[in-house]
Coordinates of C-alpha atoms and ligand atoms in Angstrom, one line a residue:
X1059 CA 185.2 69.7 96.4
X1060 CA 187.0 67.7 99.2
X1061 CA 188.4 68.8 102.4
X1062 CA 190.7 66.0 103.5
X1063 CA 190.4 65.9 107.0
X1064 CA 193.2 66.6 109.4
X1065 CA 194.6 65.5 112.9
X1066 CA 195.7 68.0 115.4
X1067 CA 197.7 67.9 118.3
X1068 CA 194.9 70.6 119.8
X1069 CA 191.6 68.9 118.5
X1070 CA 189.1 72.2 117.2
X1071 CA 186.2 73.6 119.3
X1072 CA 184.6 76.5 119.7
X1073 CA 186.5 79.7 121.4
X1074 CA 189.5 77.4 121.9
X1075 CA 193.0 78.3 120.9
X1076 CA 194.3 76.0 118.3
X1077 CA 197.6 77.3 117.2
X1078 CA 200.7 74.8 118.5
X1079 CA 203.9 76.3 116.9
X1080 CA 206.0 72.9 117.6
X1081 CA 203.0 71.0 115.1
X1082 CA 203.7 73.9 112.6
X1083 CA 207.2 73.9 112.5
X1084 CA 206.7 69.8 112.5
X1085 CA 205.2 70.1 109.4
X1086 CA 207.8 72.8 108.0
X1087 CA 210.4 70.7 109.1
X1088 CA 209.6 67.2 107.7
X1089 CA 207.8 68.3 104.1
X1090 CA 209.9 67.5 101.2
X1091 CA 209.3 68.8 98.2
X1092 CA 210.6 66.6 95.6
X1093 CA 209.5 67.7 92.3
X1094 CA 207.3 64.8 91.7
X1095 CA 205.4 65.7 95.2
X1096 CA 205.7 69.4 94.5
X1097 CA 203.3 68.4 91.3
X1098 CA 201.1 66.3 92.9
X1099 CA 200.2 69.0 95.2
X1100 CA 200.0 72.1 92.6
X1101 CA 197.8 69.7 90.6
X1102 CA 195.3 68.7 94.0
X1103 CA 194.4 72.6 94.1
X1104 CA 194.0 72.9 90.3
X1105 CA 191.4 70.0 90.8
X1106 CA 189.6 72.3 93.3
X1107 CA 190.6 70.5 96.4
X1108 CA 191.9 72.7 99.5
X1109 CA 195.6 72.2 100.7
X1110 CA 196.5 70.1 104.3
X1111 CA 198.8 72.2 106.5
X1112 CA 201.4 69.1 105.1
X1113 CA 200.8 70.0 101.6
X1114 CA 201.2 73.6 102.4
X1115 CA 204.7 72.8 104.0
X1116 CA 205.3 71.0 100.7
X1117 CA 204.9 73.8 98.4
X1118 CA 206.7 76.7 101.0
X1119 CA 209.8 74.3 101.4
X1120 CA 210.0 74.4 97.5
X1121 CA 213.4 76.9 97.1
X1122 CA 213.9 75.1 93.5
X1123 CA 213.7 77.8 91.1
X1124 CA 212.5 75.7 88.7
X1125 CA 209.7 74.5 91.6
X1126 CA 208.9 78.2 92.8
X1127 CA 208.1 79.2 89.0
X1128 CA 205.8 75.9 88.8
X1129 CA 203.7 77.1 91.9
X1130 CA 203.5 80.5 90.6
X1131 CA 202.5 79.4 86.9
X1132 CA 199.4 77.1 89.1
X1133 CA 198.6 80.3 91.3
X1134 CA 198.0 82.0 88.0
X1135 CA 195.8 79.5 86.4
X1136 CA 193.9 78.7 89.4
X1137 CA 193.2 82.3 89.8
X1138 CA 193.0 83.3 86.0
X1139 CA 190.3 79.8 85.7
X1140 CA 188.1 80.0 88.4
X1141 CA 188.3 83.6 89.3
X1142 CA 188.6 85.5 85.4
X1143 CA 190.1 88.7 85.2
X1144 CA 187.1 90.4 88.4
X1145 CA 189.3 92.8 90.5
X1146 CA 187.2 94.0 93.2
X1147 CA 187.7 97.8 94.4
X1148 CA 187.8 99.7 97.9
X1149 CA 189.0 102.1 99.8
X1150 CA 190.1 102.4 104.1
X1151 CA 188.5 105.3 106.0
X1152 CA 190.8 106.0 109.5
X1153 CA 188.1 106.4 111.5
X1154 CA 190.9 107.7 114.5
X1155 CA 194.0 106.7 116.0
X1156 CA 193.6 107.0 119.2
X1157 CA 195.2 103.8 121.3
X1158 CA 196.2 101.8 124.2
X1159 CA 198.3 99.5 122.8
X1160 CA 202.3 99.6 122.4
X1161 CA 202.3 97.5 118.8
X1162 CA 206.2 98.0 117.9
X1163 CA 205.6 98.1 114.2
X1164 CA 202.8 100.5 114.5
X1165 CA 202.9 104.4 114.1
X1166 CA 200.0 104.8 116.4
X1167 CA 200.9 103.2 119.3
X1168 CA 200.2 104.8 122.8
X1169 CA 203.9 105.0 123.6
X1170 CA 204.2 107.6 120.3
X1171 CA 204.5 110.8 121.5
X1172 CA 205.1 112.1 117.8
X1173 CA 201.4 111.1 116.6
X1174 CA 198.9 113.5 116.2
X1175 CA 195.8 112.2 117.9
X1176 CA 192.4 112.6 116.3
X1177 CA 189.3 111.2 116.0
X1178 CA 187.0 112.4 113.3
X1179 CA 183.8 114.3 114.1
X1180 CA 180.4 112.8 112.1
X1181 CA 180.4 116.1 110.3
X1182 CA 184.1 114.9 109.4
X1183 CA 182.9 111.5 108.5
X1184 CA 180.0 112.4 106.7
X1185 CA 182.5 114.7 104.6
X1186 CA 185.0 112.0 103.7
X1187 CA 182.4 109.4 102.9
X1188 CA 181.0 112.3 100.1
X1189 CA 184.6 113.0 98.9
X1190 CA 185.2 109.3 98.9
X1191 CA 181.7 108.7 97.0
X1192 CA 182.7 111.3 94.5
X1193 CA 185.3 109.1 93.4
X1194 CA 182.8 106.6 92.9
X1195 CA 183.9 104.4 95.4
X1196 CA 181.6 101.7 96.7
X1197 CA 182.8 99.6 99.3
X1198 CA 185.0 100.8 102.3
X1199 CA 186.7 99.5 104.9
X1200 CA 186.3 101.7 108.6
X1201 CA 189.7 101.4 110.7
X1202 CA 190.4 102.1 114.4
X1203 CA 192.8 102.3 116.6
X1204 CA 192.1 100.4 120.2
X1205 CA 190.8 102.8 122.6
X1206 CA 187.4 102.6 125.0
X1207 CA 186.3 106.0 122.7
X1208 CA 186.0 103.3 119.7
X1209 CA 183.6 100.9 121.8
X1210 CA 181.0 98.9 119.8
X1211 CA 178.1 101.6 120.2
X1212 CA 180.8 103.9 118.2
X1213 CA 181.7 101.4 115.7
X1214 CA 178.1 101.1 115.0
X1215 CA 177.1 104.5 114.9
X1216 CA 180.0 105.6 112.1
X1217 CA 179.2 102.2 110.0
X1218 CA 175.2 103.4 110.0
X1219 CA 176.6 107.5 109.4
X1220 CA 178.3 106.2 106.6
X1221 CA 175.4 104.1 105.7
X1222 CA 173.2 107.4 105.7
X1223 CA 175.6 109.2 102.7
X1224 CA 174.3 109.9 99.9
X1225 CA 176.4 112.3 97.4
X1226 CA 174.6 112.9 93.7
X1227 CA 174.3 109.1 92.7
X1228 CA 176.6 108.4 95.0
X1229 CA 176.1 105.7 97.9
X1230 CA 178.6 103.5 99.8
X1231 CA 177.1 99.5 100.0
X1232 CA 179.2 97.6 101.8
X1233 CA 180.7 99.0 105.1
X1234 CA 183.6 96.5 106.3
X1235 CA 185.3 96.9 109.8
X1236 CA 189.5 96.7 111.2
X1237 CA 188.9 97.0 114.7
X1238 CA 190.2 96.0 117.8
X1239 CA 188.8 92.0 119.0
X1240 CA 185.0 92.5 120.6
X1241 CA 183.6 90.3 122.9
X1242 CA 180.1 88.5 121.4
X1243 CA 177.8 90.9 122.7
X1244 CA 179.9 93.6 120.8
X1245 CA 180.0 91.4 117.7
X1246 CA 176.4 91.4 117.8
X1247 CA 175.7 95.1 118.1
X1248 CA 178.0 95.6 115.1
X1249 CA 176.5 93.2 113.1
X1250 CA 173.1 94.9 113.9
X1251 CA 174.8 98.0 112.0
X1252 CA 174.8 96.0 109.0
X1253 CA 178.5 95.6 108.2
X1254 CA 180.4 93.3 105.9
X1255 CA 183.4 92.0 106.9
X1256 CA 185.4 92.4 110.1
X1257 CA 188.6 91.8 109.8
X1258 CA 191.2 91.5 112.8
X1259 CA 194.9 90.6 111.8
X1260 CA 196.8 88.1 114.3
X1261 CA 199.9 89.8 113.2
X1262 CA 201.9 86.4 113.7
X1263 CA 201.1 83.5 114.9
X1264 CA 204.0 82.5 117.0
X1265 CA 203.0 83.0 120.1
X1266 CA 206.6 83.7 122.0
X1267 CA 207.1 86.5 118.4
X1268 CA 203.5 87.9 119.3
X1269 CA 204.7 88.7 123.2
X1270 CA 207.6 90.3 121.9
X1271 CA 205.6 92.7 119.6
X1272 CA 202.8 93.3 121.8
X1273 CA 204.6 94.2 125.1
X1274 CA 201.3 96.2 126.8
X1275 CA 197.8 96.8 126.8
X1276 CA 194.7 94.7 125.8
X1277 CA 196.2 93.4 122.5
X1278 CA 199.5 91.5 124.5
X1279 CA 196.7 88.3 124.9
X1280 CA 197.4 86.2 121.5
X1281 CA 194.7 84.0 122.4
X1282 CA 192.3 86.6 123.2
X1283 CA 192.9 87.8 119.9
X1284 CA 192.8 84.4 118.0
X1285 CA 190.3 83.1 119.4
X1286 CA 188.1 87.1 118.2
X1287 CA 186.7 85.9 115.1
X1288 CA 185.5 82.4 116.9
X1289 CA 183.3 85.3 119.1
X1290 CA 182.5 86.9 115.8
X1291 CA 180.8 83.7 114.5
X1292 CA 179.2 83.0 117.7
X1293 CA 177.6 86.5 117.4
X1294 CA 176.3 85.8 113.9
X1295 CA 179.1 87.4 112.0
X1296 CA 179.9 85.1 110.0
X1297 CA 181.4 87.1 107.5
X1298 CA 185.1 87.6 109.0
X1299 CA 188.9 88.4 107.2
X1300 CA 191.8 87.1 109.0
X1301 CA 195.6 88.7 108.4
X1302 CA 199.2 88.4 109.1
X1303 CA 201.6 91.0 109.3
X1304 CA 204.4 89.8 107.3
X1305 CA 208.2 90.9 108.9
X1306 CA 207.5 90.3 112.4
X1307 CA 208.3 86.1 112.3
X1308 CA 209.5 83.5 109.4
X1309 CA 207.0 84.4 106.5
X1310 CA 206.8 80.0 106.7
X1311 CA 205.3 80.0 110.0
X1312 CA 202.6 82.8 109.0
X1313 CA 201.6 81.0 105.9
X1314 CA 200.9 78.2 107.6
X1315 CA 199.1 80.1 110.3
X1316 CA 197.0 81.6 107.9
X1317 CA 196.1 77.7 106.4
X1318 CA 195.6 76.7 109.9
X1319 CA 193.0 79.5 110.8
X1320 CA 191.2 78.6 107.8
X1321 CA 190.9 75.3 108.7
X1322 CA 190.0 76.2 112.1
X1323 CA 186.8 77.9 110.8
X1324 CA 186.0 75.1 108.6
X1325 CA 186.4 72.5 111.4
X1326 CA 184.2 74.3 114.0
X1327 CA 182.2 76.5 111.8
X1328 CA 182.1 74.5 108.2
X1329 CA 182.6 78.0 106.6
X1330 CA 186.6 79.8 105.6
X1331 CA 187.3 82.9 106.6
X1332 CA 185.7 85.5 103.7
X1333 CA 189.6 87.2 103.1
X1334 CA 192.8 86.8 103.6
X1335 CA 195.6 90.0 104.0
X1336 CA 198.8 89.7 104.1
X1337 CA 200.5 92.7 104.5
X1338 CA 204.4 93.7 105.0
X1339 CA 205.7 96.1 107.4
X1340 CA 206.2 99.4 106.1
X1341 CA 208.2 102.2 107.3
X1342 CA 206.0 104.0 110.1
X1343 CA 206.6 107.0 112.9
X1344 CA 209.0 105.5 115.7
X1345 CA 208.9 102.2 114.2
X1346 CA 211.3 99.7 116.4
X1347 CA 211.8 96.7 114.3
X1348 CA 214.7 94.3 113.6
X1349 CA 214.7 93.6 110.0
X1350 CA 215.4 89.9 110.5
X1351 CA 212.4 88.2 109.2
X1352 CA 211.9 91.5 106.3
X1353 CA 209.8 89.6 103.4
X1354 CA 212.0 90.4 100.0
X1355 CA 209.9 90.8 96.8
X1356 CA 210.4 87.5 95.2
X1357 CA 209.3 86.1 98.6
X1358 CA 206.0 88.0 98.8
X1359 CA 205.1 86.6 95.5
X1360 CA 205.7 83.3 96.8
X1361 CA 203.8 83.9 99.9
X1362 CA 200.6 85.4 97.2
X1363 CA 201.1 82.2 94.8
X1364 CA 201.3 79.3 98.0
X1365 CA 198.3 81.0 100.0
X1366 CA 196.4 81.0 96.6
X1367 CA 196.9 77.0 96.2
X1368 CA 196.1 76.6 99.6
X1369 CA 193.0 78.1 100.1
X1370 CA 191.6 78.8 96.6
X1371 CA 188.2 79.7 98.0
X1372 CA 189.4 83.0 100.1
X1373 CA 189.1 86.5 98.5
X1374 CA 192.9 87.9 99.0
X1375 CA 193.5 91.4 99.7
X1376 CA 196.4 93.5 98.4
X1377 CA 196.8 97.1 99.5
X1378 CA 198.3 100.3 99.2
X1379 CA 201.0 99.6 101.4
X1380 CA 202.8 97.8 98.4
X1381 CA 204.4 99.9 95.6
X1382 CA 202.7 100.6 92.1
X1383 CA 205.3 98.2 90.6
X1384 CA 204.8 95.1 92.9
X1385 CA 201.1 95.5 92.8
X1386 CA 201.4 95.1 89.3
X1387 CA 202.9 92.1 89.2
X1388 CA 201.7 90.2 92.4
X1389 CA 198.3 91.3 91.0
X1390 CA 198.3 87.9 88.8
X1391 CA 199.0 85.4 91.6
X1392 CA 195.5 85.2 93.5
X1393 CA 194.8 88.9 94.2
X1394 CA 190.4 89.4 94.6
X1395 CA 190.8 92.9 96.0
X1396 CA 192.8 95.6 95.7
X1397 CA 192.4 99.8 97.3
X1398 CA 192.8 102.5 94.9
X1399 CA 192.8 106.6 95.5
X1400 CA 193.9 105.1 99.2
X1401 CA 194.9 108.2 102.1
X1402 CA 195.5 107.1 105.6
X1403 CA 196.1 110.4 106.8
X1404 CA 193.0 110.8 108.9
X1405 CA 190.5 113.5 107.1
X1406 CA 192.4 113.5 104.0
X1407 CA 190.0 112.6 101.8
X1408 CA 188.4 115.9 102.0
X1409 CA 191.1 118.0 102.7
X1410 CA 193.1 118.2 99.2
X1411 CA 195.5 120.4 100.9
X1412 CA 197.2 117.1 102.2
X1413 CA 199.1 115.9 99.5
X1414 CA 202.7 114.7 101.2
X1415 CA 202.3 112.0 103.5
X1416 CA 203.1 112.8 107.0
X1417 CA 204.2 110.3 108.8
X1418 CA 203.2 111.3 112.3
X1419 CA 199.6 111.3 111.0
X1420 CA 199.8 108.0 109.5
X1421 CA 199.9 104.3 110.6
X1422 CA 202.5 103.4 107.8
X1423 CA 203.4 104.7 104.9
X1424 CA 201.8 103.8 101.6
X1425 CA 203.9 102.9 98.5
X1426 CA 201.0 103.2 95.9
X1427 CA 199.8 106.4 96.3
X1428 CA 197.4 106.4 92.9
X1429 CA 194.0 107.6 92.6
X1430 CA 190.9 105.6 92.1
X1431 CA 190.7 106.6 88.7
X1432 CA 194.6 105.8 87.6
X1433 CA 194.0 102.5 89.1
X1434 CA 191.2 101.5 87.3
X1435 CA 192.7 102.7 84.4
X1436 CA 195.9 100.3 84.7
X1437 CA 193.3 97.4 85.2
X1438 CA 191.3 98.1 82.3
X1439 CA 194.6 98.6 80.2
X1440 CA 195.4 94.9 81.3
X1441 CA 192.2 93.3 80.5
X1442 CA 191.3 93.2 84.0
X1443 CA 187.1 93.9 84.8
X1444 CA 187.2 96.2 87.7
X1445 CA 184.3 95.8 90.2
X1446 CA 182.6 97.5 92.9
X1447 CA 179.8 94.7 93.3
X1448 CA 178.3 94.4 96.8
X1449 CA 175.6 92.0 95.5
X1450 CA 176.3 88.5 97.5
X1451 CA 176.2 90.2 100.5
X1452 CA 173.0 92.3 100.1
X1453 CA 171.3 89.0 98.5
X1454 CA 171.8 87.5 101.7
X1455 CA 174.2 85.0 99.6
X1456 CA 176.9 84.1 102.1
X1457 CA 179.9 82.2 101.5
X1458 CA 180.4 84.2 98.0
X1459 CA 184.0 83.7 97.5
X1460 CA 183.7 79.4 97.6
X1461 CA 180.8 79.5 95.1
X1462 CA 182.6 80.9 92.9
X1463 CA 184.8 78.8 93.3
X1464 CA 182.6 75.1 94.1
X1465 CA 179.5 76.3 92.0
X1466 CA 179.9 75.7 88.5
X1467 CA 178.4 79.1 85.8
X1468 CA 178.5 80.9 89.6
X1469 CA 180.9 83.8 88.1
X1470 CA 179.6 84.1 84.5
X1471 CA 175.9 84.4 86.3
X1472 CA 176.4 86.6 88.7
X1473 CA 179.8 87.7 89.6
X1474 CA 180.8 89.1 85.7
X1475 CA 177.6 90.5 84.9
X1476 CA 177.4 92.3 88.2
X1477 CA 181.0 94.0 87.7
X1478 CA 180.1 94.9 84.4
X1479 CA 177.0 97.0 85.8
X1480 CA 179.0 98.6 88.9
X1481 CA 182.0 99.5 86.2
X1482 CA 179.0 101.0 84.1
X1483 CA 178.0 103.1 87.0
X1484 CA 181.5 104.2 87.7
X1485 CA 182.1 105.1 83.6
X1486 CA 179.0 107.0 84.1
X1487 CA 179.3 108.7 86.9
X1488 CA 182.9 109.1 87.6
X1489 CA 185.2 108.1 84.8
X1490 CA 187.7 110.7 83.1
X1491 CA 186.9 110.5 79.1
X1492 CA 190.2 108.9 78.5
X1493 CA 188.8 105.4 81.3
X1494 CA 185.1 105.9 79.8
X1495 CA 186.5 104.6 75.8
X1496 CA 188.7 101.7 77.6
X1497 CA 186.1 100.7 80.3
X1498 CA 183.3 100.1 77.8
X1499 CA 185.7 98.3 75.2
X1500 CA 186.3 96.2 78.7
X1501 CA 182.4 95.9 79.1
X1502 CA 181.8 94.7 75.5
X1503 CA 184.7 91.8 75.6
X1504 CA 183.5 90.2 79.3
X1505 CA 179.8 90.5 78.2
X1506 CA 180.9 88.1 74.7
X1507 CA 182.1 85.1 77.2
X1508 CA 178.2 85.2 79.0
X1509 CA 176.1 83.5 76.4
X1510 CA 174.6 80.7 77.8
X1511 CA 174.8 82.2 81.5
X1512 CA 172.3 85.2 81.6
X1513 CA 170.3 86.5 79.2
X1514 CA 172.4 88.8 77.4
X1515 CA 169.1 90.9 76.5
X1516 CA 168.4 91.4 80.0
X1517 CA 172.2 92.5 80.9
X1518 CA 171.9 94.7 77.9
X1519 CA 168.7 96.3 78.9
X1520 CA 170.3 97.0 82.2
X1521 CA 173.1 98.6 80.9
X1522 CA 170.5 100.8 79.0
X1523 CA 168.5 101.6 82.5
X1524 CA 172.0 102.8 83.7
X1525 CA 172.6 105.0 81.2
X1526 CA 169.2 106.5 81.3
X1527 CA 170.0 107.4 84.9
X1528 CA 168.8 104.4 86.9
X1529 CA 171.2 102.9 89.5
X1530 CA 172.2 99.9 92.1
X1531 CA 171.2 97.2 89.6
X1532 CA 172.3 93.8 90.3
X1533 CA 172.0 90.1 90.0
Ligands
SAM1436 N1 193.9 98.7 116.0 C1 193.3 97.6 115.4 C2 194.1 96.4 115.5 O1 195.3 96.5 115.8 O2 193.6 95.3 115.2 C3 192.9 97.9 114.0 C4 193.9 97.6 113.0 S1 195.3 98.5 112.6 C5 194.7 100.1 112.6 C6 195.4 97.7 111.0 C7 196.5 96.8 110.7 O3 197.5 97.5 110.1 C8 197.1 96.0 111.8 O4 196.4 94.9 112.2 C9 198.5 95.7 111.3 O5 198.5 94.4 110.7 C10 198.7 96.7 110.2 N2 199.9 97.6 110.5 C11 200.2 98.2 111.6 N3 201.4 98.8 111.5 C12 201.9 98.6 110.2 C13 203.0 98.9 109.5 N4 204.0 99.6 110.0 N5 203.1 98.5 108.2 C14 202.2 97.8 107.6 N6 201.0 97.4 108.3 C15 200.9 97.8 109.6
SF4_1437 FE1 196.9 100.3 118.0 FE2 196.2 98.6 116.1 FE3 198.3 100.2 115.9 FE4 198.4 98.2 117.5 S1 198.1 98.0 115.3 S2 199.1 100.3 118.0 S3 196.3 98.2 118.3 S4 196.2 100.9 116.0

């Protein structure tokens, strides 16, 4: 693996803004992506080598049909070599939507009269985290609004609540965070909680677009907000997911603020940020947007297949927010993780009542509104291996994303026998009979490509243990 080094206008440190929009659009504006160079570049990531913010600017200045299907054939491959067919599965849980911020594109935002306020009770937590666990979910993702109420003692004390849940066999193992920035201290009483990720999303990464979108409140300082996860690190979080909110600038710009972040943290911290998101706006109460910079499908797949080639060590997150249709197909391009059975309407999850979405008790709407369960059956119908391992991250092995990538027999050791046993517990547990037949046919094909990797006896045996009752089995 080689990182070519890079010279910035704003050299990296520590806590130090490092975003300079005329550099970005300098690179945007001189790349040329002749088909030749195009080639070259596609070709540097298949050879496990992360993009330069020039290469980058190569590849998103490709408009070529020809060239855009090239990039999107190598997202595939590079995804489809080094990463298999592991999907990894989660679910949010709105924690409350209480705010101070004015966000434009967001449904909470103070200014919304409409919104209905609420912040769950722990008796309401504990609740959605069993209704949540009965669907054999594993992994979730807490999110909150910005408000003093949701102060780092808070975060810490729902992320340990949800910890503490335990329904039949069911358990949630890897709490992540979407929070407002902390400070260090704050970063360091949530990492005491034990979470996994935290993410915080830039939204864009022009700074005179992010003034326009953030007109009040604590969230109107860009660099306070880039410049969170550096505090994250500092505090020994070091496990951190970075995010644009595609529609708000020139999706260009944001992919190459997303490359640039990353190679922020490897400058200064010699690790890449754990995930990548790249959501679009979706429609949301009192949303004031102009649709200007609106990302069109065949756009978003670009955006999916360029970020993939450009930072082929970073898990990429696709959500809800996209349609049952485009998650299909962007699926192939890069995705690691995707949400399944997802509600945002804050105590949903217990409260089956709640069917139609209401907008005024949402942050956006979601386009895929399927349950756990039809989702996993679509992956298993196309030969993907869902997964709900936490295993890395309990291990104490950080970094888990680039050794799969860097670490040659990294996934066929660990990652795919470790999906196999989490989809095991899931077909046990959870699975309609109709998933159960298709989910161990699933199971039988992934364990034939792991001779020579683990000892097939001893993946078998575990298998067995699981089905005589045993759980949270891992490698
Ligand atoms: N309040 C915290 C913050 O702003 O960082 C927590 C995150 S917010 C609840 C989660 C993310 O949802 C935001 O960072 C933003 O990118 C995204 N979001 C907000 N409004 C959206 C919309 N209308 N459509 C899609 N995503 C949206
Ligand atoms: Fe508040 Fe976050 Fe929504 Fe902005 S995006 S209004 S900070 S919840």
């Amino acid at each position: 693996m080689i990182f070519t080094p890079e010279k910035y206008a704003i050299p990296d440190e520590p806590m130090k803004p490092f975003i300079d929009a005329d550099e970005i659009w300098g690179f945007l504006n001189k790349a040329k992506p002749t088909q030749e160079r195009v080639r070259e570049v596609i070709a540097k990531s298949l050879a496990k080598n992360r993009l330069t913010l020039e290469e980058t600017a190569v590849l998103i200045n490709a408009d070529d049909p020809q060239l855009i299907e090239e990039i999107k054939n190598g997202a595939r491959e590079l995804k489809k070599k080094v990463y298999g067919n592991r999907i990894v599965l989660f679910a949010p849980l709105y924690i409350g939507n209480h705010c101070i911020n004015n966000c434009k594109y967001c449904g909470f935002k103070a200014s919304n009269k409409f919104a209905v306020r609420r912040t769950l009770t722990d008796d309401e937590i504990i609740k959605e985290t069993e209704a949540l666990e009965e669907n054999g979910q594993k992994r979730l993702i807490l999110v909150y609004g910005e408000h003093p109420r949701y102060n780092p003692d808070y975060i810490a004390h729902t992320v340990k609540l949800v910890y503490g849940v335990k329904k039949g066999n069911g358990e949630i193992r890897r709490v992540n965070i979407n929070a407002a920035p902390l400070d260090i201290e704050g970063f360091r009483t949530v990492k005491k909680a034990g979470i996994g990720t935290y993410q915080v999303f830039q939204e864009t990464y022009h700074p005179e677009a992010y003034k326009l979108f953030h007109p009040s409140g604590p969230k109107k300082d860009f660099n306070y907000r880039l410049t969170s996860l550096d505090r994250a690190q500092e505090a020994g979080v070091d496990d951190v997911g970075i995010g644009a909110l595609f529609g708000l600038y020139d999706w260009r710009f944001e992919v190459m603020g997303l490359v640039r972040h990353t190679n922020h943290f490897e400058a200064v911290y010699d690790v890449g940020p754990h995930t990548i998101s790249f959501p679009r706006i979706k429609d949301a109460s009192e949303l004031n947007i102009n649709p200007q910079y609106e990302v069109s499908d065949e756009d978003f797949v670009r955006i999916i297949a360029i970020l993939r080639l450009a930072v082929p060590y970073t898990g990429m997150i696709l959500t809800a927010r996209e349609s049952h249709a485009v998650r299909t197909e962007v699926i192939h391009y890069g995705v690691s993780q995707i949400d399944g059975g997802t509600k945002l309407e804050i105590g949903a999850y217990s409260n089956s009542l709640n069917e139609n979405q209401n907008l005024n008790k949402e942050q956006f709407k979601i386009n895929d509104p399927r349950s756990l369960s039809e989702v996993i059956d679509e992956l298993l119908e196309n030969g993907f291996l869902p997964s709900f391992c936490t295993a890395c991250y309990r291990k104490g092995r950080t970094g888990e994303h680039f050794m799969e990538f860097s670490v040659p027999g990294f996934i066929k050791r660990y990652c795919t026998p470790n999906a196999i046993l989490t989809l095991a517990e899931y077909l046990e547990d959870y699975a309609k009979p109709e998933v159960v037949a298709k989910g161990w046919k699933v199971i039988e094909e992934n364990k034939k490509e792991l001779a020579g990797f683990v000892r097939l006896e001893e993946l078998e045996n575990r298998i067995e243990r699981i089905k005589n009752g045993e759980r949270d089995l891992y490698f």
